[in-house]
Amino acid sequence: MKSSILVFLVLLLFTSCSMQSRLDRKCRKANLKYAEACLKWNCPSIKDSTVTNSIITIRDTTIFIPVPAETVHDSIPVIITKGLMSTPVSILETTYSRSKAWVQNGTLKHTLDQKPSTFPVIIPGAIHNSTSSTKQTIKVPYYFDRPIKKPLSWWQKLFIWSGVIAWCVGLGYVAFRITKYSRR
């Protein structure tokens, strides 16, 4: 009994644990299979992130309204001297025009000047421009690398071969024990 425990401990001593890179490869393969299954069966996979930026620009605008017509009436007395009529100059003004009227040597003269003007009206917030940009980030659940083959050093080879030899010795011992007990 003591010898079998000793053999078991020796075998346990010479067996090595899985290396981290091997476990990483297994995890990557499992994640890849999971992602493929998610695509195949349309189930939710690892969440991706989508960021949407919206820019809304509101500007004022100016429109021009036509000037309404205005009519102004005025009358002046007419003075007759020596058979000819003459009057003083009559001037009428509105916001957008100016008028002069007079009688000179029996002739009525009249001028109408339109003042250059515009009537601007500002409408606040009349023009809306919106710009939207979407940025999507896809998270990759694993880092995929390809293992690089590297030669083993002498001490790594020693541990590998000592493990192989320990397994052979252990299996030979178990086989010997089984055949010894079966002959009885």
PDB file of C-alpha atoms in Angstrom:
ATOM      1  CA  MET A   1       0.000   0.000   0.000  1.00  0.00           C
ATOM      2  CA  LYS A   2       2.811   2.360   0.920  1.00  0.00           C
ATOM      3  CA  SER A   3       4.607   1.605  -2.304  1.00  0.00           C
ATOM      4  CA  SER A   4       1.514   2.418  -4.409  1.00  0.00           C
ATOM      5  CA  ILE A   5       1.177   5.775  -2.631  1.00  0.00           C
ATOM      6  CA  LEU A   6       4.857   6.412  -3.267  1.00  0.00           C
ATOM      7  CA  VAL A   7       4.429   5.584  -6.957  1.00  0.00           C
ATOM      8  CA  PHE A   8       1.384   7.836  -7.157  1.00  0.00           C
ATOM      9  CA  LEU A   9       3.304  10.726  -5.571  1.00  0.00           C
ATOM     10  CA  VAL A  10       6.233  10.204  -7.949  1.00  0.00           C
ATOM     11  CA  LEU A  11       3.865  10.210 -10.910  1.00  0.00           C
ATOM     12  CA  LEU A  12       2.198  13.337  -9.573  1.00  0.00           C
ATOM     13  CA  LEU A  13       5.587  14.987  -9.173  1.00  0.00           C
ATOM     14  CA  PHE A  14       6.578  14.332 -12.776  1.00  0.00           C
ATOM     15  CA  THR A  15       3.304  15.336 -14.367  1.00  0.00           C
ATOM     16  CA  SER A  16       3.109  18.933 -15.403  1.00  0.00           C
ATOM     17  CA  CYS A  17       0.233  21.387 -15.329  1.00  0.00           C
ATOM     18  CA  SER A  18      -1.247  22.729 -18.486  1.00  0.00           C
ATOM     19  CA  MET A  19       0.603  25.732 -19.733  1.00  0.00           C
ATOM     20  CA  GLN A  20      -1.190  29.058 -19.745  1.00  0.00           C
ATOM     21  CA  SER A  21      -0.891  29.479 -23.515  1.00  0.00           C
ATOM     22  CA  ARG A  22      -2.668  26.149 -24.044  1.00  0.00           C
ATOM     23  CA  LEU A  23      -5.496  27.266 -21.785  1.00  0.00           C
ATOM     24  CA  ASP A  24      -5.670  30.573 -23.628  1.00  0.00           C
ATOM     25  CA  ARG A  25      -5.979  28.744 -26.948  1.00  0.00           C
ATOM     26  CA  LYS A  26      -8.788  26.604 -25.547  1.00  0.00           C
ATOM     27  CA  CYS A  27     -10.612  29.705 -24.306  1.00  0.00           C
ATOM     28  CA  ARG A  28     -10.240  31.411 -27.673  1.00  0.00           C
ATOM     29  CA  LYS A  29     -11.613  28.355 -29.479  1.00  0.00           C
ATOM     30  CA  ALA A  30     -14.554  28.175 -27.074  1.00  0.00           C
ATOM     31  CA  ASN A  31     -15.304  31.878 -27.553  1.00  0.00           C
ATOM     32  CA  LEU A  32     -15.097  31.482 -31.322  1.00  0.00           C
ATOM     33  CA  LYS A  33     -17.524  28.543 -31.240  1.00  0.00           C
ATOM     34  CA  TYR A  34     -19.835  30.589 -29.010  1.00  0.00           C
ATOM     35  CA  ALA A  35     -19.771  33.539 -31.420  1.00  0.00           C
ATOM     36  CA  GLU A  36     -20.458  31.259 -34.408  1.00  0.00           C
ATOM     37  CA  ALA A  37     -23.383  29.655 -32.574  1.00  0.00           C
ATOM     38  CA  CYS A  38     -24.754  33.087 -31.712  1.00  0.00           C
ATOM     39  CA  LEU A  39     -24.650  34.083 -35.373  1.00  0.00           C
ATOM     40  CA  LYS A  40     -26.202  30.789 -36.469  1.00  0.00           C
ATOM     41  CA  TRP A  41     -29.077  30.814 -33.953  1.00  0.00           C
ATOM     42  CA  ASN A  42     -29.574  34.625 -33.783  1.00  0.00           C
ATOM     43  CA  CYS A  43     -29.066  34.839 -30.066  1.00  0.00           C
ATOM     44  CA  PRO A  44     -27.529  37.885 -28.382  1.00  0.00           C
ATOM     45  CA  SER A  45     -23.785  37.802 -28.447  1.00  0.00           C
ATOM     46  CA  ILE A  46     -21.252  40.058 -26.826  1.00  0.00           C
ATOM     47  CA  LYS A  47     -22.560  43.618 -26.839  1.00  0.00           C
ATOM     48  CA  ASP A  48     -21.173  46.079 -29.339  1.00  0.00           C
ATOM     49  CA  SER A  49     -21.321  49.785 -28.733  1.00  0.00           C
ATOM     50  CA  THR A  50     -22.819  52.355 -31.065  1.00  0.00           C
ATOM     51  CA  VAL A  51     -22.362  56.065 -30.509  1.00  0.00           C
ATOM     52  CA  THR A  52     -24.546  58.523 -32.418  1.00  0.00           C
ATOM     53  CA  ASN A  53     -23.687  62.211 -32.451  1.00  0.00           C
ATOM     54  CA  SER A  54     -26.388  64.599 -33.625  1.00  0.00           C
ATOM     55  CA  ILE A  55     -25.683  68.256 -34.292  1.00  0.00           C
ATOM     56  CA  ILE A  56     -28.696  70.513 -34.801  1.00  0.00           C
ATOM     57  CA  THR A  57     -28.025  74.020 -36.086  1.00  0.00           C
ATOM     58  CA  ILE A  58     -30.806  76.567 -35.729  1.00  0.00           C
ATOM     59  CA  ARG A  59     -30.384  79.803 -37.668  1.00  0.00           C
ATOM     60  CA  ASP A  60     -32.460  82.921 -37.983  1.00  0.00           C
ATOM     61  CA  THR A  61     -33.543  84.062 -41.409  1.00  0.00           C
ATOM     62  CA  THR A  62     -34.590  87.407 -42.840  1.00  0.00           C
ATOM     63  CA  ILE A  63     -37.379  87.820 -45.326  1.00  0.00           C
ATOM     64  CA  PHE A  64     -38.251  91.045 -47.136  1.00  0.00           C
ATOM     65  CA  ILE A  65     -41.811  92.261 -47.122  1.00  0.00           C
ATOM     66  CA  PRO A  66     -43.011  94.580 -49.897  1.00  0.00           C
ATOM     67  CA  VAL A  67     -43.661  98.141 -48.803  1.00  0.00           C
ATOM     68  CA  PRO A  68     -47.367  98.953 -48.801  1.00  0.00           C
ATOM     69  CA  ALA A  69     -48.536 101.901 -50.882  1.00  0.00           C
ATOM     70  CA  GLU A  70     -49.450 105.095 -49.069  1.00  0.00           C
ATOM     71  CA  THR A  71     -51.480 107.950 -50.445  1.00  0.00           C
ATOM     72  CA  VAL A  72     -51.263 111.432 -48.990  1.00  0.00           C
ATOM     73  CA  HIS A  73     -53.487 114.329 -50.091  1.00  0.00           C
ATOM     74  CA  ASP A  74     -52.853 118.024 -49.546  1.00  0.00           C
ATOM     75  CA  SER A  75     -54.193 121.224 -51.020  1.00  0.00           C
ATOM     76  CA  ILE A  76     -52.640 124.690 -51.258  1.00  0.00           C
ATOM     77  CA  PRO A  77     -54.138 127.974 -52.206  1.00  0.00           C
ATOM     78  CA  VAL A  78     -53.358 129.294 -55.699  1.00  0.00           C
ATOM     79  CA  ILE A  79     -52.217 132.897 -56.030  1.00  0.00           C
ATOM     80  CA  ILE A  80     -52.930 134.658 -59.340  1.00  0.00           C
ATOM     81  CA  THR A  81     -50.643 137.598 -60.186  1.00  0.00           C
ATOM     82  CA  LYS A  82     -50.738 139.441 -63.502  1.00  0.00           C
ATOM     83  CA  GLY A  83     -52.598 136.634 -65.193  1.00  0.00           C
ATOM     84  CA  LEU A  84     -50.111 133.861 -64.265  1.00  0.00           C
ATOM     85  CA  MET A  85     -50.587 131.463 -61.418  1.00  0.00           C
ATOM     86  CA  SER A  86     -47.726 130.571 -59.083  1.00  0.00           C
ATOM     87  CA  THR A  87     -47.731 128.641 -55.830  1.00  0.00           C
ATOM     88  CA  PRO A  88     -45.184 127.813 -53.200  1.00  0.00           C
ATOM     89  CA  VAL A  89     -43.644 124.320 -53.285  1.00  0.00           C
ATOM     90  CA  SER A  90     -45.740 121.708 -51.476  1.00  0.00           C
ATOM     91  CA  ILE A  91     -43.681 118.831 -50.053  1.00  0.00           C
ATOM     92  CA  LEU A  92     -45.253 115.593 -48.816  1.00  0.00           C
ATOM     93  CA  GLU A  93     -43.190 112.833 -47.237  1.00  0.00           C
ATOM     94  CA  THR A  94     -43.904 109.270 -46.152  1.00  0.00           C
ATOM     95  CA  THR A  95     -41.518 106.713 -44.722  1.00  0.00           C
ATOM     96  CA  TYR A  96     -40.640 105.425 -48.161  1.00  0.00           C
ATOM     97  CA  SER A  97     -41.282 108.339 -50.588  1.00  0.00           C
ATOM     98  CA  ARG A  98     -41.161 112.125 -51.059  1.00  0.00           C
ATOM     99  CA  SER A  99     -43.370 114.273 -53.270  1.00  0.00           C
ATOM    100  CA  LYS A 100     -43.012 117.912 -54.423  1.00  0.00           C
ATOM    101  CA  ALA A 101     -45.772 119.796 -56.226  1.00  0.00           C
ATOM    102  CA  TRP A 102     -45.944 123.446 -57.334  1.00  0.00           C
ATOM    103  CA  VAL A 103     -47.377 125.713 -59.999  1.00  0.00           C
ATOM    104  CA  GLN A 104     -44.877 127.805 -61.876  1.00  0.00           C
ATOM    105  CA  ASN A 105     -45.852 130.261 -64.582  1.00  0.00           C
ATOM    106  CA  GLY A 106     -49.224 128.602 -64.915  1.00  0.00           C
ATOM    107  CA  THR A 107     -47.729 125.109 -65.193  1.00  0.00           C
ATOM    108  CA  LEU A 108     -48.297 122.430 -62.563  1.00  0.00           C
ATOM    109  CA  LYS A 109     -45.060 120.637 -61.773  1.00  0.00           C
ATOM    110  CA  HIS A 110     -44.903 117.516 -59.643  1.00  0.00           C
ATOM    111  CA  THR A 111     -42.035 115.159 -58.661  1.00  0.00           C
ATOM    112  CA  LEU A 112     -42.323 111.883 -56.753  1.00  0.00           C
ATOM    113  CA  ASP A 113     -39.181 110.260 -55.348  1.00  0.00           C
ATOM    114  CA  GLN A 114     -39.195 106.747 -53.919  1.00  0.00           C
ATOM    115  CA  LYS A 115     -36.699 106.372 -51.082  1.00  0.00           C
ATOM    116  CA  PRO A 116     -34.502 103.255 -51.389  1.00  0.00           C
ATOM    117  CA  SER A 117     -35.554 101.081 -48.455  1.00  0.00           C
ATOM    118  CA  THR A 118     -36.248  97.551 -47.467  1.00  0.00           C
ATOM    119  CA  PHE A 119     -38.512  96.290 -44.772  1.00  0.00           C
ATOM    120  CA  PRO A 120     -36.657  93.345 -43.169  1.00  0.00           C
ATOM    121  CA  VAL A 121     -38.424  90.929 -40.852  1.00  0.00           C
ATOM    122  CA  ILE A 122     -36.312  88.492 -38.855  1.00  0.00           C
ATOM    123  CA  ILE A 123     -37.902  85.138 -38.134  1.00  0.00           C
ATOM    124  CA  PRO A 124     -36.045  83.496 -35.245  1.00  0.00           C
ATOM    125  CA  GLY A 125     -35.236  79.784 -35.580  1.00  0.00           C
ATOM    126  CA  ALA A 126     -36.660  79.405 -39.088  1.00  0.00           C
ATOM    127  CA  ILE A 127     -33.895  77.221 -40.529  1.00  0.00           C
ATOM    128  CA  HIS A 128     -33.041  73.880 -38.887  1.00  0.00           C
ATOM    129  CA  ASN A 129     -30.038  71.895 -40.118  1.00  0.00           C
ATOM    130  CA  SER A 130     -29.310  68.583 -38.476  1.00  0.00           C
ATOM    131  CA  THR A 131     -26.210  66.505 -38.985  1.00  0.00           C
ATOM    132  CA  SER A 132     -25.893  63.016 -37.579  1.00  0.00           C
ATOM    133  CA  SER A 133     -22.857  60.767 -37.455  1.00  0.00           C
ATOM    134  CA  THR A 134     -22.748  57.223 -36.160  1.00  0.00           C
ATOM    135  CA  LYS A 135     -19.670  55.484 -34.830  1.00  0.00           C
ATOM    136  CA  GLN A 136     -19.898  51.759 -34.171  1.00  0.00           C
ATOM    137  CA  THR A 137     -17.397  49.881 -32.055  1.00  0.00           C
ATOM    138  CA  ILE A 138     -17.348  46.107 -32.306  1.00  0.00           C
ATOM    139  CA  LYS A 139     -15.787  44.434 -29.318  1.00  0.00           C
ATOM    140  CA  VAL A 140     -13.740  41.372 -30.126  1.00  0.00           C
ATOM    141  CA  PRO A 141     -14.117  38.893 -27.260  1.00  0.00           C
ATOM    142  CA  TYR A 142     -10.720  37.328 -27.648  1.00  0.00           C
ATOM    143  CA  TYR A 143      -7.265  38.070 -28.885  1.00  0.00           C
ATOM    144  CA  PHE A 144      -6.293  35.815 -31.742  1.00  0.00           C
ATOM    145  CA  ASP A 145      -2.639  35.027 -32.106  1.00  0.00           C
ATOM    146  CA  ARG A 146      -0.818  32.268 -33.824  1.00  0.00           C
ATOM    147  CA  PRO A 147       1.621  30.285 -31.767  1.00  0.00           C
ATOM    148  CA  ILE A 148       5.215  30.595 -32.830  1.00  0.00           C
ATOM    149  CA  LYS A 149       7.249  27.435 -32.818  1.00  0.00           C
ATOM    150  CA  LYS A 150      10.282  27.855 -30.661  1.00  0.00           C
ATOM    151  CA  PRO A 151      12.973  25.302 -29.894  1.00  0.00           C
ATOM    152  CA  LEU A 152      12.947  23.934 -26.360  1.00  0.00           C
ATOM    153  CA  SER A 153      15.875  24.439 -24.068  1.00  0.00           C
ATOM    154  CA  TRP A 154      17.736  21.462 -22.599  1.00  0.00           C
ATOM    155  CA  TRP A 155      16.064  21.680 -19.185  1.00  0.00           C
ATOM    156  CA  GLN A 156      12.571  21.779 -20.781  1.00  0.00           C
ATOM    157  CA  LYS A 157      13.433  18.672 -22.775  1.00  0.00           C
ATOM    158  CA  LEU A 158      14.707  17.042 -19.566  1.00  0.00           C
ATOM    159  CA  PHE A 159      11.406  17.681 -17.760  1.00  0.00           C
ATOM    160  CA  ILE A 160       9.383  16.410 -20.694  1.00  0.00           C
ATOM    161  CA  TRP A 161      11.369  13.193 -21.000  1.00  0.00           C
ATOM    162  CA  SER A 162      11.443  12.649 -17.252  1.00  0.00           C
ATOM    163  CA  GLY A 163       7.637  12.869 -17.272  1.00  0.00           C
ATOM    164  CA  VAL A 164       7.459  10.342 -20.116  1.00  0.00           C
ATOM    165  CA  ILE A 165       9.822   8.006 -18.294  1.00  0.00           C
ATOM    166  CA  ALA A 166       7.860   8.407 -15.033  1.00  0.00           C
ATOM    167  CA  TRP A 167       4.611   7.541 -16.817  1.00  0.00           C
ATOM    168  CA  CYS A 168       6.186   4.473 -18.404  1.00  0.00           C
ATOM    169  CA  VAL A 169       7.599   3.352 -15.076  1.00  0.00           C
ATOM    170  CA  GLY A 170       4.276   3.967 -13.338  1.00  0.00           C
ATOM    171  CA  LEU A 171       2.273   2.087 -15.977  1.00  0.00           C
ATOM    172  CA  GLY A 172       4.811  -0.743 -15.905  1.00  0.00           C
ATOM    173  CA  TYR A 173       4.506  -0.929 -12.118  1.00  0.00           C
ATOM    174  CA  VAL A 174       0.697  -0.998 -12.314  1.00  0.00           C
ATOM    175  CA  ALA A 175       0.847  -3.706 -14.984  1.00  0.00           C
ATOM    176  CA  PHE A 176       3.299  -5.693 -12.850  1.00  0.00           C
ATOM    177  CA  ARG A 177       1.008  -5.425  -9.801  1.00  0.00           C
ATOM    178  CA  ILE A 178      -2.033  -6.484 -11.777  1.00  0.00           C
ATOM    179  CA  THR A 179      -0.265  -9.525 -13.226  1.00  0.00           C
ATOM    180  CA  LYS A 180       1.169 -10.432  -9.785  1.00  0.00           C
ATOM    181  CA  TYR A 181      -2.263 -10.326  -8.140  1.00  0.00           C
ATOM    182  CA  SER A 182      -3.910 -12.177 -11.015  1.00  0.00           C
ATOM    183  CA  ARG A 183      -1.466 -15.154 -10.661  1.00  0.00           C
ATOM    184  CA  ARG A 184      -2.505 -15.775  -7.089  1.00  0.00           C
TER     185      ARG A 184
END
